[in-house]
XYZ file of C-alpha atoms in Angstrom:
257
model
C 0.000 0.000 0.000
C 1.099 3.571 -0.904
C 0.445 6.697 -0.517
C -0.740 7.227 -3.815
C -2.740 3.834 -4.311
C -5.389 4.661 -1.420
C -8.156 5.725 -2.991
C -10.634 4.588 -0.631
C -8.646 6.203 2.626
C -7.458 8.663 0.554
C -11.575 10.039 -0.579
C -12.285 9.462 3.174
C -9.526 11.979 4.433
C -10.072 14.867 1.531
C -13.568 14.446 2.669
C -12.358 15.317 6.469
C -9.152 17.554 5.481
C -10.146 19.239 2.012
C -12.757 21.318 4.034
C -11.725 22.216 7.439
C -13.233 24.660 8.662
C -11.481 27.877 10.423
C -11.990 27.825 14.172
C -15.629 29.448 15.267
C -15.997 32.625 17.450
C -16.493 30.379 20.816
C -13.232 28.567 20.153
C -11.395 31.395 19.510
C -12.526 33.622 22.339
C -11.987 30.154 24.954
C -8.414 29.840 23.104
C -7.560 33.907 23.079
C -8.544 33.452 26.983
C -6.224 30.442 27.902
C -3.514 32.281 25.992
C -3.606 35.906 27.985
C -3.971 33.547 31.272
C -0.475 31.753 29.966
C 1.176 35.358 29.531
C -0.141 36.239 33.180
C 1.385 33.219 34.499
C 4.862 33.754 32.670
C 4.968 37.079 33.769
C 4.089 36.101 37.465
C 6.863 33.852 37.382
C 9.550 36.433 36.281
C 8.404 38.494 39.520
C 8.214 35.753 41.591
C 11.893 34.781 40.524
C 13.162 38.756 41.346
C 11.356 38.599 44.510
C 13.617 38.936 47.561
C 12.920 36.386 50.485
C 14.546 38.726 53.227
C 11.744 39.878 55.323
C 8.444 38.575 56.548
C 6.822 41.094 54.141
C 8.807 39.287 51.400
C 7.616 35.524 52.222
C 4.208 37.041 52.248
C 3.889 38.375 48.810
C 5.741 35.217 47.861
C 3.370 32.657 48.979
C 0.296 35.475 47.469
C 2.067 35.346 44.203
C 2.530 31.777 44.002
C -1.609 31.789 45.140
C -2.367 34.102 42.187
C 0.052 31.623 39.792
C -2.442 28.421 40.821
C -5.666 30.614 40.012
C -3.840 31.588 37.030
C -3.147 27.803 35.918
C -6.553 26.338 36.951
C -8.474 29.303 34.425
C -5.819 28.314 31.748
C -6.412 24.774 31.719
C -10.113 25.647 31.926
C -10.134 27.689 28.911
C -7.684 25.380 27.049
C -10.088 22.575 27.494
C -12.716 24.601 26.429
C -11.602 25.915 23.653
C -10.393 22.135 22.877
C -13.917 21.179 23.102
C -15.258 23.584 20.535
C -12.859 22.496 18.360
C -9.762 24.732 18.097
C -7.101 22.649 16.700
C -4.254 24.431 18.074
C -5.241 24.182 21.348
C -5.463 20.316 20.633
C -1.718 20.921 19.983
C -0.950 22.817 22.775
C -2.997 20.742 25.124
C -1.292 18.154 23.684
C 2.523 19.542 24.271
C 1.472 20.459 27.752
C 0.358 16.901 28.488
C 3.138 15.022 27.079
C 5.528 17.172 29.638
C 3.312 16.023 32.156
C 3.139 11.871 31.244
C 7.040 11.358 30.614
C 7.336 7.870 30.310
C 3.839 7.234 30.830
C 2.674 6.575 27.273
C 1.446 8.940 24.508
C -1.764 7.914 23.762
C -3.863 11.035 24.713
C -1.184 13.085 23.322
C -1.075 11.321 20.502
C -5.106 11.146 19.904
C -4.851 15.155 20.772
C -2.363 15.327 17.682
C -4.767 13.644 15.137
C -7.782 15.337 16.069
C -5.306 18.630 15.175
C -4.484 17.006 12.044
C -7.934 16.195 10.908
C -8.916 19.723 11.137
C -6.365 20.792 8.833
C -3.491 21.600 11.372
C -0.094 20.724 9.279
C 1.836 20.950 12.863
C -0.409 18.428 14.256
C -0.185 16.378 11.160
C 3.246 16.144 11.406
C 3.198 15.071 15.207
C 0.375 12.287 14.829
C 3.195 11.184 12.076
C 5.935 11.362 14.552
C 4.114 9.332 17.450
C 4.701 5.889 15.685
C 8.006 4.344 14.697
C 8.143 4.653 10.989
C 10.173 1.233 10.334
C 8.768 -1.567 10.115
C 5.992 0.187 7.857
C 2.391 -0.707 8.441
C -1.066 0.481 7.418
C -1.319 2.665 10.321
C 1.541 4.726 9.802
C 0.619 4.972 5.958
C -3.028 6.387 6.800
C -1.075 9.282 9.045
C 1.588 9.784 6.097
C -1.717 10.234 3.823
C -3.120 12.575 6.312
C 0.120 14.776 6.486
C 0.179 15.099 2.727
C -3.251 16.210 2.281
C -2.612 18.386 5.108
C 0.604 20.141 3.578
C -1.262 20.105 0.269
C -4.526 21.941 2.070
C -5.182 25.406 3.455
C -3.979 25.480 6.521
C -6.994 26.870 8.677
C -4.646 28.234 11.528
C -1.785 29.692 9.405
C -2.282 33.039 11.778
C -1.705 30.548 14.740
C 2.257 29.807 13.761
C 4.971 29.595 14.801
C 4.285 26.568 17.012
C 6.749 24.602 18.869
C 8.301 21.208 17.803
C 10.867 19.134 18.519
C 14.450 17.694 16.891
C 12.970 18.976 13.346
C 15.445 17.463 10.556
C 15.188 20.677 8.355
C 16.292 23.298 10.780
C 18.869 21.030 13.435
C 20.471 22.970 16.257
C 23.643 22.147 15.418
C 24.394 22.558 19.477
C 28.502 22.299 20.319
C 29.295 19.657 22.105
C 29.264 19.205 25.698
C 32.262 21.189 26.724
C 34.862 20.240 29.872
C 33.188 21.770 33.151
C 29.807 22.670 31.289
C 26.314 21.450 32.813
C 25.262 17.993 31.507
C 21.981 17.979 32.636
C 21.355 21.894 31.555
C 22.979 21.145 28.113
C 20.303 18.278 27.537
C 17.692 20.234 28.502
C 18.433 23.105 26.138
C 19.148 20.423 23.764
C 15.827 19.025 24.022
C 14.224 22.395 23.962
C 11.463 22.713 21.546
C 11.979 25.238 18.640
C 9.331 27.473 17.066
C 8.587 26.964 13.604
C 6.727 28.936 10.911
C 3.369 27.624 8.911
C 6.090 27.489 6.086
C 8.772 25.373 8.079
C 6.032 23.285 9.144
C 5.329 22.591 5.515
C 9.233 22.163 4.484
C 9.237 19.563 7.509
C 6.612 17.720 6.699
C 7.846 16.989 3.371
C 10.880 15.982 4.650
C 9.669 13.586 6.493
C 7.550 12.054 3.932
C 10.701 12.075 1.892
C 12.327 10.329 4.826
C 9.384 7.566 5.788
C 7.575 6.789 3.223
C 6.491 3.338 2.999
C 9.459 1.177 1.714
C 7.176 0.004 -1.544
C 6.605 3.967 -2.502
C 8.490 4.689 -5.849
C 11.666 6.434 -5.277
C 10.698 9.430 -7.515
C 7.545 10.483 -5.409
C 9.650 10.304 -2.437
C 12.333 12.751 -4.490
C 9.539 14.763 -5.425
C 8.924 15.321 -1.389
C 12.266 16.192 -1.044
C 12.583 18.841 -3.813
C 9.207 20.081 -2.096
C 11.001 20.536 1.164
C 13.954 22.676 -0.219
C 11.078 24.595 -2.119
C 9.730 25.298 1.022
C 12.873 26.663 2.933
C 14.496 23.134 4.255
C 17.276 24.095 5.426
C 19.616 20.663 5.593
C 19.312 17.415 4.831
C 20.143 16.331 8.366
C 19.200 12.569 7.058
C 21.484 12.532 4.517
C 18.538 10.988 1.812
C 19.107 13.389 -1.166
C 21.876 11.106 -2.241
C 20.125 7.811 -2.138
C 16.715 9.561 -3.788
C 19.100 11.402 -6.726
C 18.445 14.751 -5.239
C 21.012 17.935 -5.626
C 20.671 19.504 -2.684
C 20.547 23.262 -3.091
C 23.733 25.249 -2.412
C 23.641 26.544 1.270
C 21.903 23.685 2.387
């Protein structure tokens, strides 16, 4: 099976992905809501970090602050689910980052379904990530239905296109390059900066989701289609090959990249 030989899937997901709607007024105000709660919060962190701890008077607007913070997080949650249930697909995908911080090594499931709800309304972000949560080798019918979806989706209209950038994670087209871990530096604080997601653009988005259908498309897919993803994702502002696949699909990478 390949992604250009599903013709039933394939009619079922245009149907879904061809006319996703953009957000509705509810969503938008419950999502616009949970965001300026998130901006309160990161701002009450900054003063709570600057606050001194010398006096009683100190450890009292401490412990307010920290009060205010927990009001703060319960109405952003409450909005964020909200706004998830009226259907805003980027809070799906920031629900969905939030919640896979929280479940470390607890399974991905809900983030995972939170991902391809995103993706079914149109979201190329969250198309990419319900890619991402299965192991692309061995291939199996699963993972070619989400490689389907995440074409149709870089194909589409992105609904939330105002939404980006949006944060991701280890993105082949734009690597860190980090140094490495220097004599006397921080292991644990280089991982973690490492690890730190990066904010991408609707258009990087697209570049990387090309890339990765370059990259993981099922192992029967003719080699030109996958090529064709690849040129796609230079045309689209990919900025390496990190994968080192333009070689084995017969494609000259762009100079610069």
């Amino acid at each position: 099976m390949t992604l250009h030989h599903l013709p039933i899937v394939g009619l079922c997901l245009i149907s879904t992905l061809s006319f996703a709607a953009a957000p509705t007024p509810d969503a938008i105000a419950e999502y616009e809501s949970a965001n300026q709660a998130m901006e309160q919060m990161q701002r009450g962190y900054a003063q709570l970090q600057d606050l001194p701890a010398e006096t009683d008077a100190d450890r009292a607007k401490g412990r307010a602050l920290i009060n205010e913070l927990s009001a703060l997080s319960t109405r952003m949650y409450a909005h964020l689910d909200n706004a998830v249930a009226a259907g805003h697909a980027v809070a799906m995908y920031q629900k969905a980052k939030m919640l896979a911080v929280k479940t470390i090594g607890k399974g991905n499931k809900a983030v995972c379904d939170l991902y391809g709800q995103a993706a079914e309304l149109g979201l190329m972000a969250g198309a990419l990530e319900y890619a991402k949560c299965l192991d692309f080798y061995p291939s199996t019918a699963e993972y070619g239905r989400r490689l389907e979806i995440l074409k149709l989706a870089l194909e589409g209209q992105d609904p939330y296109v105002a939404e980006y950038p949006l944060l991701t994670s280890f993105p082949y087209c734009f690597p860190k390059h980090k140094t490495a871990l220097q004599p006397g530096e921080d292991a644990i604080a280089w991982v973690v900066d490492n690890a730190r997601p990066q904010a991408l653009s609707a258009e990087d988005f697209r570049a990387e989701g090309y890339y990765t259908l370059a990259m993981t498309g099922l192992d029967e897919q003719p080699r030109e289609i996958k090529a064709g993803f690849l040129r796609a994702a230079f045309a689209h502002g990919c900025r390496e090959d990190s994968a080192r696949i333009a070689k084995n699909l017969g494609v000259t990478v762009p100079s610069g990249k």
